[in-house]
Amino acid sequence: RMDALLELLPAAARGPAAVAGVIACYLLYGYVQELLFVTSLQEVGWFITLIQFIMYFFLGLLEMALRGLRTSPLPWRSFTMVAVLTVVTMGCTNSALMYLNYPTQIIFKCCKPLPVMVGGILIQRKRYSLENAFGAVLMCVGLIVFTLADVTASPEYNATGVFIIMLALAADAAIGNVQEQLMKAQGVSGTEMILRSYGIGSVLLLLYCITTGELRVGLGIVTREPSSLGPAAIFAVTGYFGLSLVLAVIRVYGAFLAVTVTNLRKLATVILSFLLFPKPFHAQYIWGGLLVVLGINLAGKKKVQQAVLPTVSKPRDQFL
């Protein structure tokens, strides 16, 4: 029960704790994701996504039951857009690794804050300060600089992979804002958001995998190599808890800061990748890291200040 654990902390410490939890979960998530795509499962990216969605759905169902929660009166179709966007962004992100190396994928994904800002302006008519915008630009440039050396050494560009990751990026531009609308305007909990959107997404992915034949191929691989299910399960579980914490950040701070935090964990994941899978090191990684830190500080500072005060003054405001 994620919100119960957060409630044990002082109000001012809940936000930083949720952010730290996001980074920790997604560090392991990113490592296992890279690991999965150097095994025989690398050929079935959508099948891996199907496993991930099904586990998310059942974990959400279990959490709802343990906490005695009831779903809101909203019809399931209200979550269809979130489900479709989630399928596109997660499925395309996983499948892109079939064609692109990990640093190349990050180069595209690190640009997510800017389309999220555009999505916030178009969907929710938000206004972002020049400081937020400049911070987002610095963060994106920093991540690009940080990964540029590895990409230059081994770019492995593929037109199909570039197209797929751009689809994921486009879906990312809208999903956080759509989730924020449901959670804040309709009072939907983070657990219900996961349960309903991933339940619908599981059905969509199952139909897709059956149609393309990827379900048959994926089942054949896990039948021959049952040990491959272990990393897939870790991938799903860490992703679930990371997502729960991301939704907590979205509910309190908004979609933009949530994306900022996930970009920080991408930087940390790349560092971990260098430590676990030795790669050539260049000085520009240091400069890129400094730009990212500065960008994150500028992008999130004002929003954190605005969000902490209501959280302290209104104890009823919870994360999930």
XYZ file of C-alpha atoms in Angstrom:
320
model
C 0.000 0.000 0.000
C 2.065 2.879 -1.333
C 0.055 5.796 0.031
C -0.045 4.250 3.526
C 3.751 4.097 3.561
C 3.981 7.699 2.424
C 1.521 8.787 5.108
C 3.949 7.541 7.775
C 6.328 10.317 6.755
C 6.036 14.024 7.610
C 3.979 15.885 5.002
C 6.974 17.838 3.715
C 8.968 14.601 3.205
C 6.347 12.709 1.164
C 7.136 14.383 -2.121
C 10.911 13.765 -1.959
C 10.236 10.170 -0.812
C 7.956 9.530 -3.797
C 10.550 11.018 -6.158
C 13.339 8.877 -4.633
C 11.117 5.792 -4.948
C 10.489 6.510 -8.630
C 14.216 6.728 -9.306
C 15.031 3.536 -7.350
C 12.305 1.442 -9.006
C 13.108 2.642 -12.484
C 16.840 2.118 -12.088
C 16.162 -1.602 -11.745
C 13.422 -1.358 -14.374
C 15.800 0.197 -16.913
C 18.532 -2.343 -16.231
C 16.189 -5.314 -16.682
C 14.688 -3.729 -19.794
C 18.119 -3.528 -21.400
C 18.890 -7.054 -20.226
C 15.695 -8.475 -21.757
C 16.589 -7.138 -25.174
C 19.921 -8.938 -25.310
C 18.177 -12.295 -24.785
C 16.006 -14.358 -27.108
C 12.985 -12.268 -26.064
C 14.403 -9.292 -27.955
C 12.417 -10.354 -31.016
C 9.027 -10.086 -29.273
C 8.818 -6.601 -27.820
C 5.008 -6.458 -27.924
C 4.762 -9.843 -26.184
C 6.960 -8.495 -23.363
C 4.621 -5.514 -23.151
C 1.632 -7.883 -22.933
C 3.214 -9.689 -19.955
C 3.884 -6.322 -18.356
C 0.291 -5.129 -18.807
C -1.268 -8.339 -17.481
C 0.907 -8.232 -14.355
C 0.091 -4.563 -13.818
C -3.627 -5.371 -14.045
C -3.493 -8.209 -11.505
C -1.246 -6.253 -9.136
C -3.732 -3.394 -9.312
C -6.600 -5.808 -8.687
C -4.759 -7.259 -5.673
C -4.046 -3.811 -4.260
C -7.696 -2.763 -4.657
C -8.817 -5.912 -2.814
C -6.274 -5.592 0.023
C -7.164 -1.964 0.591
C -10.908 -2.550 0.292
C -11.222 0.081 -2.423
C -14.153 0.435 -4.780
C -13.946 1.676 -8.321
C -15.459 5.024 -9.218
C -18.811 5.192 -11.038
C -17.035 6.250 -14.224
C -17.615 3.796 -17.099
C -14.685 1.773 -18.378
C -14.794 3.656 -21.687
C -13.628 6.783 -19.832
C -10.224 5.088 -19.506
C -9.979 4.011 -23.139
C -7.877 6.986 -24.228
C -5.428 6.467 -21.359
C -5.241 2.746 -22.221
C -4.554 3.375 -25.923
C -1.897 5.997 -25.191
C -0.279 3.698 -22.606
C -0.198 0.780 -25.045
C 1.399 2.983 -27.693
C 4.040 4.569 -25.463
C 5.079 1.393 -23.587
C 4.765 -0.971 -26.536
C 6.694 1.294 -28.868
C 9.367 2.010 -26.249
C 9.945 -1.722 -25.735
C 9.769 -2.562 -29.436
C 12.170 0.232 -30.394
C 14.934 -1.706 -28.629
C 14.533 -4.366 -31.306
C 15.995 -1.834 -33.763
C 17.900 0.753 -31.708
C 20.547 0.560 -29.004
C 19.718 1.797 -25.521
C 21.484 5.198 -25.704
C 19.790 5.989 -29.025
C 16.422 5.249 -27.476
C 17.214 7.620 -24.603
C 18.170 10.424 -27.003
C 14.599 10.437 -28.290
C 12.880 9.732 -24.972
C 14.779 12.477 -23.146
C 12.932 15.039 -25.254
C 9.642 14.147 -23.535
C 9.305 17.251 -21.270
C 8.854 19.592 -24.218
C 5.918 17.727 -25.829
C 4.426 17.266 -22.343
C 4.467 21.038 -21.948
C 2.813 21.398 -25.346
C 0.242 18.770 -24.326
C -0.422 20.645 -21.072
C -1.030 23.860 -22.994
C -3.319 22.235 -25.591
C -5.204 19.767 -23.348
C -5.420 21.584 -20.017
C -4.622 25.158 -21.159
C -1.745 25.371 -18.707
C 0.852 28.101 -18.653
C 4.491 27.348 -17.960
C 7.057 29.896 -16.872
C 10.088 30.774 -18.933
C 12.159 29.183 -16.149
C 10.314 25.860 -16.614
C 10.782 25.996 -20.379
C 14.469 26.868 -20.157
C 15.021 24.093 -17.618
C 13.364 21.559 -19.915
C 15.576 22.630 -22.809
C 18.742 22.400 -20.686
C 17.732 18.953 -19.430
C 17.111 17.643 -22.938
C 20.373 19.084 -24.243
C 22.252 17.628 -21.275
C 20.909 14.128 -21.824
C 21.694 14.336 -25.535
C 25.257 15.480 -24.799
C 25.624 12.763 -22.153
C 24.698 9.957 -24.542
C 26.133 11.429 -27.749
C 29.569 9.801 -27.424
C 28.141 6.285 -27.191
C 25.718 6.911 -30.024
C 28.513 8.288 -32.205
C 30.618 5.190 -31.544
C 27.781 2.780 -32.279
C 24.673 4.602 -33.546
C 22.916 1.604 -35.169
C 20.190 3.843 -36.513
C 17.257 2.124 -38.148
C 14.425 4.023 -39.826
C 11.832 1.638 -38.365
C 13.164 2.064 -34.843
C 13.260 5.851 -35.165
C 9.634 5.893 -36.346
C 8.536 3.614 -33.474
C 10.256 5.679 -30.772
C 8.765 8.872 -32.218
C 5.300 7.315 -31.849
C 6.104 6.593 -28.201
C 7.233 10.174 -27.726
C 4.023 11.531 -29.282
C 1.875 9.393 -26.960
C 3.955 10.531 -23.964
C 3.098 14.112 -24.820
C -0.561 13.457 -24.035
C -0.747 10.607 -21.524
C 0.394 12.472 -18.411
C -2.038 15.297 -19.034
C -4.965 12.925 -19.663
C -4.130 11.019 -16.452
C -3.916 14.273 -14.517
C -7.364 15.312 -15.727
C -8.944 12.036 -14.589
C -7.169 11.994 -11.229
C -7.770 15.613 -10.290
C -11.079 16.442 -12.011
C -12.795 13.055 -11.558
C -11.156 11.979 -8.285
C -9.791 8.727 -9.730
C -7.166 7.031 -7.532
C -3.808 5.956 -8.885
C -4.633 2.302 -8.228
C -7.882 2.494 -10.165
C -6.081 4.280 -12.994
C -3.659 1.358 -13.260
C -6.368 -1.298 -12.902
C -8.665 0.059 -15.588
C -6.187 1.406 -18.129
C -3.955 -1.686 -18.024
C -6.981 -3.995 -18.043
C -8.198 -2.425 -21.274
C -4.636 -2.299 -22.586
C -4.130 -6.016 -21.907
C -7.102 -6.859 -24.119
C -5.840 -4.597 -26.908
C -2.331 -6.072 -26.720
C -3.635 -9.651 -26.642
C -5.637 -9.047 -29.821
C -2.608 -7.444 -31.469
C -0.230 -10.275 -30.515
C -2.703 -12.907 -31.708
C -3.198 -11.106 -35.018
C 0.520 -10.663 -35.710
C 1.511 -14.137 -34.460
C 3.796 -12.663 -31.806
C 1.844 -14.432 -29.044
C 2.708 -17.835 -30.526
C 6.386 -16.914 -30.959
C 6.650 -15.454 -27.430
C 4.999 -18.465 -25.801
C 7.375 -20.714 -27.710
C 10.394 -18.826 -26.356
C 9.274 -18.905 -22.699
C 8.388 -22.611 -23.069
C 11.904 -23.403 -24.279
C 13.545 -20.981 -21.823
C 11.413 -20.711 -18.654
C 14.173 -18.738 -16.933
C 13.416 -15.810 -19.220
C 10.202 -15.225 -17.263
C 12.230 -14.180 -14.189
C 13.593 -10.923 -15.674
C 10.213 -10.298 -17.311
C 8.488 -10.577 -13.904
C 11.028 -8.241 -12.256
C 10.557 -5.840 -15.163
C 6.786 -5.773 -14.580
C 6.866 -5.576 -10.750
C 9.403 -2.739 -10.585
C 7.496 -0.959 -13.320
C 4.242 -1.292 -11.358
C 5.606 0.188 -8.150
C 7.454 2.840 -10.097
C 4.242 3.745 -11.904
C 2.331 3.963 -8.616
C 4.883 6.480 -7.381
C 4.838 8.383 -10.675
C 1.058 8.743 -10.346
C 1.608 10.038 -6.818
C 3.940 12.698 -8.180
C 1.438 13.555 -10.962
C -1.394 13.953 -8.473
C 0.513 16.369 -6.241
C 2.965 18.101 -8.572
C 1.525 17.593 -12.064
C 2.668 15.804 -15.224
C 5.613 18.061 -16.019
C 7.551 17.410 -12.810
C 6.749 13.687 -13.065
C 8.387 13.607 -16.488
C 11.317 15.615 -15.142
C 11.880 12.977 -12.448
C 11.695 10.107 -14.933
C 14.304 11.863 -17.084
C 16.586 12.051 -14.038
C 16.277 8.294 -13.600
C 17.188 7.861 -17.293
C 20.434 9.661 -16.603
C 21.036 7.414 -13.594
C 20.169 4.322 -15.652
C 22.747 5.268 -18.279
C 25.378 5.696 -15.555
C 24.447 2.267 -14.168
C 24.677 0.833 -17.673
C 28.231 2.141 -17.998
C 29.169 0.583 -14.668
C 27.627 -2.828 -15.390
C 28.348 -2.949 -19.125
C 31.705 -1.198 -19.681
C 31.653 1.444 -22.432
C 34.158 4.076 -23.614
C 34.114 7.129 -21.335
C 34.358 10.717 -22.567
C 34.517 14.072 -20.750
C 31.283 15.189 -22.414
C 29.380 12.785 -20.139
C 30.333 15.029 -17.199
C 29.198 18.179 -19.003
C 25.982 16.486 -20.047
C 25.303 15.397 -16.481
C 25.833 18.930 -15.170
C 23.411 20.346 -17.742
C 20.807 17.751 -16.756
C 21.111 18.568 -13.052
C 20.785 22.292 -13.753
C 17.840 21.718 -16.096
C 15.988 19.534 -13.583
C 16.495 22.155 -10.882
C 15.090 24.945 -13.074
C 12.232 22.815 -14.441
C 10.993 21.496 -11.112
C 11.932 24.123 -8.506
C 8.914 26.392 -8.899
C 6.419 23.531 -9.112
C 7.795 21.892 -5.956
C 7.488 25.151 -4.047
C 3.884 25.574 -5.182
C 2.921 21.971 -4.368
C 4.504 21.588 -0.913
C 2.544 24.415 0.691
C -0.947 23.008 -0.082
C 0.227 19.558 1.032
C 1.296 20.906 4.431
C -1.748 23.123 4.947
C -4.315 20.585 3.755
C -3.639 17.140 5.304
C -6.533 15.619 3.356
C -4.559 15.955 0.120
C -3.017 12.524 -0.432
C -0.769 11.085 -3.106
C -2.969 8.240 -4.327
